[in-house]
Short mmCIF file of C-alpha atoms in Angstrom, two decimals:
data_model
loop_
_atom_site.label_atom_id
_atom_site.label_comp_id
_atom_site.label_asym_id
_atom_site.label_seq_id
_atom_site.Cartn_x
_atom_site.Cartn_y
_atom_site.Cartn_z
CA UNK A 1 109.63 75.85 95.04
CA UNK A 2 111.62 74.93 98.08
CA UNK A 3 113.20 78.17 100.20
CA UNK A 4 111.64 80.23 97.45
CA UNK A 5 108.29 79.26 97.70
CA UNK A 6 106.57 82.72 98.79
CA UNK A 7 107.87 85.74 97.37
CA UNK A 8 107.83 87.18 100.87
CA UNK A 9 110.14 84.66 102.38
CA UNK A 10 113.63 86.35 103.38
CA UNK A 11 115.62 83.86 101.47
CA UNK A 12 113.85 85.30 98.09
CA UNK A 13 113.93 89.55 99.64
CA UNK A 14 118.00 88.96 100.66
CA UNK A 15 118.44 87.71 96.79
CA UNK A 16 116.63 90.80 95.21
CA UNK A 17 118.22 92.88 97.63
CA UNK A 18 121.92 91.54 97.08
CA UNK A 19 121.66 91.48 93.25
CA UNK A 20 119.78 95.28 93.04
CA UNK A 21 123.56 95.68 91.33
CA UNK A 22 126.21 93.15 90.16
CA UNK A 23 123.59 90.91 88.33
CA UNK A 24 126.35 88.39 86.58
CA UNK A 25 126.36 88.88 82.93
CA UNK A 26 126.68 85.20 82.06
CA UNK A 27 124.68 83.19 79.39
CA UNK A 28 123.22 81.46 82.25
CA UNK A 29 123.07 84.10 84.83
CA UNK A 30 119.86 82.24 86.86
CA UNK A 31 122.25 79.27 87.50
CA UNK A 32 124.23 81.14 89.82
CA UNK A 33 121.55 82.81 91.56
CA UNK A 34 119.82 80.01 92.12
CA UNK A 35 123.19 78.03 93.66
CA UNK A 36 123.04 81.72 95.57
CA UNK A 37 120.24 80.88 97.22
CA UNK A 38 119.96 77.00 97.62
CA UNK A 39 116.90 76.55 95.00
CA UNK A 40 117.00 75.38 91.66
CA UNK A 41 117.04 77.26 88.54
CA UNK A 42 113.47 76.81 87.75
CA UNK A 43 112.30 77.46 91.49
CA UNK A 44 113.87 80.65 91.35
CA UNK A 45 112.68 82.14 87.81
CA UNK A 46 109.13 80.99 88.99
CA UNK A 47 109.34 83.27 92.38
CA UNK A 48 110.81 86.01 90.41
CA UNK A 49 108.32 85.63 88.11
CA UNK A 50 105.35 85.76 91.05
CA UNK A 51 107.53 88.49 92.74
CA UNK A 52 107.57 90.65 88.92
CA UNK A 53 103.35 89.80 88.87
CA UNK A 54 102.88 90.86 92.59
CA UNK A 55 104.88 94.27 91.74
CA UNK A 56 107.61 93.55 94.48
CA UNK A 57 109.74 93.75 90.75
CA UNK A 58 109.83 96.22 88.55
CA UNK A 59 112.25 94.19 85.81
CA UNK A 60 115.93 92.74 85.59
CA UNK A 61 118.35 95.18 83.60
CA UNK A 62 120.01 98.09 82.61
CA UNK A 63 119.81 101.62 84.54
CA UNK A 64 122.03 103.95 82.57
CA UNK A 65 124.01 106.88 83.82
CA UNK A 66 122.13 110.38 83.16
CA UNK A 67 122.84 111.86 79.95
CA UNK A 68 124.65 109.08 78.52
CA UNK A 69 122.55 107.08 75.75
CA UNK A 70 119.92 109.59 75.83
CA UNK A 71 118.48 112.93 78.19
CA UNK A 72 116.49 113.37 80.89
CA UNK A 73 114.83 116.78 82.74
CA UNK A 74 112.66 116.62 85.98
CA UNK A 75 109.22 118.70 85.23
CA UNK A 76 107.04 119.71 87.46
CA UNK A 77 103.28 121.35 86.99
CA UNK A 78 101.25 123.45 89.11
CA UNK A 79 97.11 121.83 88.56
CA UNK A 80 94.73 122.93 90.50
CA UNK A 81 93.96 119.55 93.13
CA UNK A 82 90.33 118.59 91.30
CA UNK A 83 92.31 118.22 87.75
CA UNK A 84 95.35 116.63 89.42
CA UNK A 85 94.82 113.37 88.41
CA UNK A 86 93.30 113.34 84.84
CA UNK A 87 96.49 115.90 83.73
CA UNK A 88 98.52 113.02 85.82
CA UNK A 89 96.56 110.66 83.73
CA UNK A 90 97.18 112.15 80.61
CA UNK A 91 100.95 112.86 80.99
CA UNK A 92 101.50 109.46 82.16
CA UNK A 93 100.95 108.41 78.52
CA UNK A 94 103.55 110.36 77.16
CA UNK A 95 106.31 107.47 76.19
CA UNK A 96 109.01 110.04 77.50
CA UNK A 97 107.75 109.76 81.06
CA UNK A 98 108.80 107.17 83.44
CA UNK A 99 108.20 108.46 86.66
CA UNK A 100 105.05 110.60 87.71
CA UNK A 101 104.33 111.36 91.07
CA UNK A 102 102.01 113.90 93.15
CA UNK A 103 103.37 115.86 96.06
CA UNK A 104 102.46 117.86 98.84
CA UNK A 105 103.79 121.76 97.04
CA UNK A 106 102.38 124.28 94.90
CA UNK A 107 104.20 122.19 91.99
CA UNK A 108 101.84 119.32 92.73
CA UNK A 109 102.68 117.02 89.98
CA UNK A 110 106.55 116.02 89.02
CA UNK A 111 106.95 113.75 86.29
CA UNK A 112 110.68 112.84 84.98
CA UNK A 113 110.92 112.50 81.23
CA UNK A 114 113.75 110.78 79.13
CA UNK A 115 114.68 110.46 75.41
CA UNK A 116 117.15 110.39 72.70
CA UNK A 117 117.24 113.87 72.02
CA UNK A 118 116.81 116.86 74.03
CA UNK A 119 114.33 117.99 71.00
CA UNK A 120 111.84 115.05 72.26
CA UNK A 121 111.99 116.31 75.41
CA UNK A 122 111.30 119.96 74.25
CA UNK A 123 108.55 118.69 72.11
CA UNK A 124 107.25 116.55 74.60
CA UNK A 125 107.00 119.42 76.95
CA UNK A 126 105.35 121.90 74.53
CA UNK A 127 102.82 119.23 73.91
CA UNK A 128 101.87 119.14 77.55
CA UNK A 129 101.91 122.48 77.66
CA UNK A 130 99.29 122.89 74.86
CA UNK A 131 97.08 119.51 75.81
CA UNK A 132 97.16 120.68 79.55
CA UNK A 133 97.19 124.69 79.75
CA UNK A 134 99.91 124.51 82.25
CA UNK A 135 103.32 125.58 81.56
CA UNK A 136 105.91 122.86 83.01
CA UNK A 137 108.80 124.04 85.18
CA UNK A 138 111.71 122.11 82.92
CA UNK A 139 114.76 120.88 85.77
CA UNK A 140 117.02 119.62 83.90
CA UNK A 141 120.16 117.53 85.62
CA UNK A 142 123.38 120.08 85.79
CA UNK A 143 125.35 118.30 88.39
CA UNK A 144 124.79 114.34 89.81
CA UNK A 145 126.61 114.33 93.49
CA UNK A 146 124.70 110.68 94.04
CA UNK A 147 122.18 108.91 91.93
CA UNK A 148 122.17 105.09 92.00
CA UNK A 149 118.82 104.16 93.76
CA UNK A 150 119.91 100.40 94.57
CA UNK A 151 119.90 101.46 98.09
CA UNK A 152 120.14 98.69 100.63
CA UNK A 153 116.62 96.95 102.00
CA UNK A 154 118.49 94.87 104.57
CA UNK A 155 121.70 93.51 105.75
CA UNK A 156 122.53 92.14 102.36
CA UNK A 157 121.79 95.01 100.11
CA UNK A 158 124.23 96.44 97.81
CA UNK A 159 126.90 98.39 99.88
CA UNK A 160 126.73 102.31 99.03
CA UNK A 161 129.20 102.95 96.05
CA UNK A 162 130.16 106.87 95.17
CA UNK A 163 128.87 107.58 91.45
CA UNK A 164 131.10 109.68 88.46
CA UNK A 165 129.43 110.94 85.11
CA UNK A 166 131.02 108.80 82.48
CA UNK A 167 131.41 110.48 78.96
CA UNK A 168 128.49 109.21 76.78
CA UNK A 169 129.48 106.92 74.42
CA UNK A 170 129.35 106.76 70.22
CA UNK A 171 126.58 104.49 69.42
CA UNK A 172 125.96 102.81 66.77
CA UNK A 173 122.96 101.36 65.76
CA UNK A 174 123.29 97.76 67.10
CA UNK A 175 123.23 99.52 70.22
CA UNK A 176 120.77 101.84 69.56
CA UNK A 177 118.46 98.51 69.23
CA UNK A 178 120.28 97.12 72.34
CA UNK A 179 119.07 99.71 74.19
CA UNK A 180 115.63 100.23 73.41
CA UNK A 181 115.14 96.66 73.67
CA UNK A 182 116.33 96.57 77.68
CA UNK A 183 113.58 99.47 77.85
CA UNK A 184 111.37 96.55 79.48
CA UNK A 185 114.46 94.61 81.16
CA UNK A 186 115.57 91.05 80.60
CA UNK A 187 113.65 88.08 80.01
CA UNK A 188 112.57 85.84 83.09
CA UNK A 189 114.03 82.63 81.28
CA UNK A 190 116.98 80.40 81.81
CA UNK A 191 119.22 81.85 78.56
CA UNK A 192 117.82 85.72 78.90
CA UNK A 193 120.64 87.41 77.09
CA UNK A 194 120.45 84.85 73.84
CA UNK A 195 116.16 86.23 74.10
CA UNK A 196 117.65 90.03 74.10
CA UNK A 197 120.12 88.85 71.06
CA UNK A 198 117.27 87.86 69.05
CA UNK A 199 115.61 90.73 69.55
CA UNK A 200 118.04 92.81 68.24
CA UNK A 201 119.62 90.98 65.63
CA UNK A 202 122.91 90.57 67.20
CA UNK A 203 124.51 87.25 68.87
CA UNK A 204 124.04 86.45 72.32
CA UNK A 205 128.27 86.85 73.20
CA UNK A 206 127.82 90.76 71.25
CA UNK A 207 125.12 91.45 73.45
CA UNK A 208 127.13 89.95 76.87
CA UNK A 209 130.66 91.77 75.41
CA UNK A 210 128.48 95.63 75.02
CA UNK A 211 126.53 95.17 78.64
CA UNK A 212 130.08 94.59 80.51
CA UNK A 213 131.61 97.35 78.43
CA UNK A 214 129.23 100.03 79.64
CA UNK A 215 128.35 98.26 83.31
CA UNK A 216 132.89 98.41 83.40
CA UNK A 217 132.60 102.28 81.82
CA UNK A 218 130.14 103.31 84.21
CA UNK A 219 127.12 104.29 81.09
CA UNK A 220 124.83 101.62 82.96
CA UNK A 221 125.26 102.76 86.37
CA UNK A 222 123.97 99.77 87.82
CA UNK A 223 122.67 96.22 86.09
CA UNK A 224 120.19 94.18 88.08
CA UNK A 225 116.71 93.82 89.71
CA UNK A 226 115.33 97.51 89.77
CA UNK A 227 112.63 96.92 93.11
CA UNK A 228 109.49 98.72 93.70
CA UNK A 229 110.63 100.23 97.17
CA UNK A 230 106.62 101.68 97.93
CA UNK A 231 105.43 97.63 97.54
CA UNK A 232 108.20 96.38 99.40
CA UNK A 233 107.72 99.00 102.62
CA UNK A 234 109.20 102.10 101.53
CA UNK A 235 105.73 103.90 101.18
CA UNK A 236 106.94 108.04 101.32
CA UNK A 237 109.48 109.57 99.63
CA UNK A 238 110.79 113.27 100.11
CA UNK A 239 112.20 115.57 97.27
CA UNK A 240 114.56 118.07 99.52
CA UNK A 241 115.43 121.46 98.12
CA UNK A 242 117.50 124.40 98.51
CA UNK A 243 118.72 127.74 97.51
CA UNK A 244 122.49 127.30 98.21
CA UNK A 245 124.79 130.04 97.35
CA UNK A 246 126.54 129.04 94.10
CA UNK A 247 130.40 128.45 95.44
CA UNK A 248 128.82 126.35 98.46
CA UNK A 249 126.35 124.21 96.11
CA UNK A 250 128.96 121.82 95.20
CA UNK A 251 130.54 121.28 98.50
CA UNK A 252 127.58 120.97 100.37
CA UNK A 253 125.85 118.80 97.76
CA UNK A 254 129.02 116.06 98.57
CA UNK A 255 128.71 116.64 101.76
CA UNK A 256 124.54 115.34 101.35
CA UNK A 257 125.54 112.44 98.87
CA UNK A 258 127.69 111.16 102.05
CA UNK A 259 124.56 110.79 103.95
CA UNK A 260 123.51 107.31 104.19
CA UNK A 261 119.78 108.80 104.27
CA UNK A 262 119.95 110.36 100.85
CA UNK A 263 119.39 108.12 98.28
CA UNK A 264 119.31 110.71 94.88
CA UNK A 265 121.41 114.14 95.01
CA UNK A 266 121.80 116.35 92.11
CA UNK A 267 121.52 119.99 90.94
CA UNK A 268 119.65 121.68 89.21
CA UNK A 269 118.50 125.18 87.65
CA UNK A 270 116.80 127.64 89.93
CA UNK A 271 113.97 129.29 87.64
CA UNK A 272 113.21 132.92 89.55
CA UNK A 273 111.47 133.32 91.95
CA UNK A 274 108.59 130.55 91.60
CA UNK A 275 111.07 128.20 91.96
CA UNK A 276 114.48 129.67 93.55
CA UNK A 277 116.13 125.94 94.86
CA UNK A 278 119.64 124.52 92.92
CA UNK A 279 120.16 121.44 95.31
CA UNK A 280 118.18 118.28 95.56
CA UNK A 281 118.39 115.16 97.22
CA UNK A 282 115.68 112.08 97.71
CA UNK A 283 114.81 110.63 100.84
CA UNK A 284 113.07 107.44 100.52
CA UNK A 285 111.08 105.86 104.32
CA UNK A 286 108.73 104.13 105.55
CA UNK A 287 105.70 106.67 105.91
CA UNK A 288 106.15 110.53 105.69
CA UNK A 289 106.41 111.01 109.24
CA UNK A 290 109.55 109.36 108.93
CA UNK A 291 110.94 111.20 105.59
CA UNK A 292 110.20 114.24 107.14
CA UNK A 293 111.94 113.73 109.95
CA UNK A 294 114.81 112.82 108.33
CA UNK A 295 114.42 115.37 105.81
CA UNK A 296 114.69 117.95 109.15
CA UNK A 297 117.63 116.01 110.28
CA UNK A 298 119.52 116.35 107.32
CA UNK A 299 119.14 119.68 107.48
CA UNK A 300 120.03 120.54 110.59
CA UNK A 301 123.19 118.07 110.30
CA UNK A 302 124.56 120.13 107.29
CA UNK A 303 123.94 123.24 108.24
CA UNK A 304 121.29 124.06 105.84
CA UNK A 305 118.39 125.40 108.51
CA UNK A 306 118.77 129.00 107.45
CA UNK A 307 118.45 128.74 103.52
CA UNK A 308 115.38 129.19 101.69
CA UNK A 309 114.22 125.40 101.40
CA UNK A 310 111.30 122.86 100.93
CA UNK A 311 110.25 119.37 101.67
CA UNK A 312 107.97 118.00 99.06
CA UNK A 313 106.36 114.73 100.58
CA UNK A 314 105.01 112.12 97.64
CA UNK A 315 101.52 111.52 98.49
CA UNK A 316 100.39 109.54 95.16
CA UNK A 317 102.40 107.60 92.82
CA UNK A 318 100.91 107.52 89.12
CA UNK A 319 103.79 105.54 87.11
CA UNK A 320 107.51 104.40 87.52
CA UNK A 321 108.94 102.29 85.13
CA UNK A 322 112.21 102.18 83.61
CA UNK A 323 113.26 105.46 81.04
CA UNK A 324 113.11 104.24 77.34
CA UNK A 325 115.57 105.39 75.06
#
C-alpha cells in the first residue's frame, strides 16, 4: 500500500486530519485524495478501510447543523453507580441515541438523542423514563456559540471556522431518503456517491447537486471523515457548565467559542435547582488531568471563577455514532 501501508503512519493521520471537513464532492472523490497523498486510489480506500475496522474512523459524510433536518436534546440521568451500565446498556439501543457517555456528576449518564420530530424525542424520553424508573433531565439546544467538532489533530487539521444556524430547509422526500441513507456515511469505494444514488433512487449528479447545496447553505455543517478522537489519543473529555446571568450568557458564551480549547459551546435550559447551569462548552484532551486543567484555565481566563459551575469528566464511553434522521 505504499506511504499508506499502516493506518498509523503520519502520511495516512495528516489525510484524515486535513479532510475532517472539505471532503470534495466529486464522482470520484478518492482520486484526489489519493494524488493528496502520493498513493493510489486503491492503496488509499484499503487503509481507510483498515483505519474504519481498527475504529481510528467512525465513517465519511454528512454532519448536519442542529435543528436543521431533524432535532436533537442532550439528556442526562441520575442511576445509582451498580445499575449504571445495564440502564447505559439499554438506552444505547434506543435508535434516537448517538452518543452515550458516563461522567464523573450526580447526572452520571448523558446520552444525546436526535430525530425527525421533537415528538420522537418526547416519546423516546417517556419510554426511558418508564423502562428505567429514572426521570431524564431533557437539555435541549437554545443557542449554538460553536459546534463543529472537526477540531485539528495536528498541523494539518482543519483550521477553526466560526459556525451560524442556517434556517432548516423544506425537504422533500428525495431528501428525506438522502438523508437517512448518509445515517451510516459514504461508501468506502471508488464511485461512493453513484452507491448513495442507488440507494435512494435518485441519480448520482442529484445526489452531488443536494450535498453542495446544504455543505454551501451551511445545513451540513461539515462533510468529511468524522474521527474517533478517544482511539486516536484524545482519551477525556470535559462537559463545562455554568449559571451565567442571562444578559452576560451570550457574550460570554462568544467569548468561550473563541477559545481554541473549546471544541462544543452552546446553551441550554437551566431546570431549578437540580440542575441551575445555561452555558456549556466541551473540552476534549489527552487524559482528564489535562481536561481539567484546562477546564480551570478557561475559567479563570473568562472570568467565570465566581459562578455556580461544574466540570463533568467522561470516564466511560458506551456509543457514538453519527445522529440518524
Amino acid at each position: 500500500m505504499g506511504v499508506l501501508a499502516s493506518v498509523s503512519s503520519p502520511p495516512l493521520l495528516a489525510l484524515l486530519d486535513r479532510y475532517q471537513r472539505d471532503f470534495p464532492l466529486l464522482a470520484e472523490p478518492f482520486l484526489q485524495l489519493a494524488d493528496v497523498a502520493g498513493s493510489s486510489e486503491s492503496a488509499l480506500l484499503a487503509a481507510l478501510q483498515q483505519a474504519q475496522d481498527e475504529g481510528l474512523i467512525s465513517r465519511i459524510g454528512a454532519v448536519f447543523a442542529p435543528n436543521t433536518v431533524g432535532v436533537s436534546t442532550l439528556a442526562a440521568l441520575a442511576v445509582p453507580a451498580a445499575q449504571r451500565d445495564a440502564v447505559a446498556a439499554q438506552i444505547s439501543t434506543l435508535p434516537q441515541v448517538n452518543h452515550n457517555y458516563a461522567r464523573a456528576h450526580h447526572y452520571n449518564l448523558w446520552f444525546v438523542l436526535a430525530a425527525p420530530t421533537r415528538t420522537e424525542i418526547d416519546s423516546a424520553l417517556a419510554q426511558i423514563a418508564a423502562s428505567t424508573g429514572f426521570t431524564p433531565l431533557d437539555l435541549p439546544l437554545q443557542r449554538e456559540y460553536h459546534i463543529d467538532l472537526g477540531f485539528a489533530l495536528g498541523d494539518n487539521g482543519p483550521a477553526r471556522r466560526q459556525t451560524h444556524s442556517p434556517a432548516a430547509p423544506l425537504l422533500d422526500a428525495d431528501d428525506r431518503r438522502l438523508i437517512r441513507q448518509l445515517g451510516n456515511g459514504i461508501a468506502l469505494q471508488s464511485r461512493p456517491f453513484a452507491v448513495l444514488a442507488q440507494a435512494c433512487g435518485l441519480r448520482e449528479g442529484e445526489v452531488l447537486h443536494r450535498l453542495q447545496r446544504w455543505v454551501s447553505s451551511g445545513v451540513i455543517r461539515r462533510f468529511g471523515v468524522v474521527l474517533r478522537h478517544h482511539e486516536l489519543g484524545f482519551r477525556a473529555n470535559a462537559m463545562c457548565v455554568w449559571q451565567v446571568p442571562a444578559a452576560q450568557r451570550d457574550a460570554i458564551g462568544a467569548a468561550l467559542a473563541r477559545d481554541a480549547a473549546v471544541t462544543l459551546c452552546y446553551a441550554r435550559p437551566a431546570q431549578g435547582a437540580h440542575w441551575p447551569y445555561n452555558l456549556f462548552c466541551m473540552i476534549h484532551a489527552r487524559d482528564a488531568a489535562s481536561a481539567g486543567a484546562e477546564a480551570q484555565r478557561l475559567a479563570a481566563t473568562h472570568g467565570l471563577l465566581a459562578l455556580p459551575q461544574a466540570v463533568l469528566i467522561s470516564t466511560r464511553r458506551y456509543t457514538q455514532r453519527g445522529a440518524r434522521y
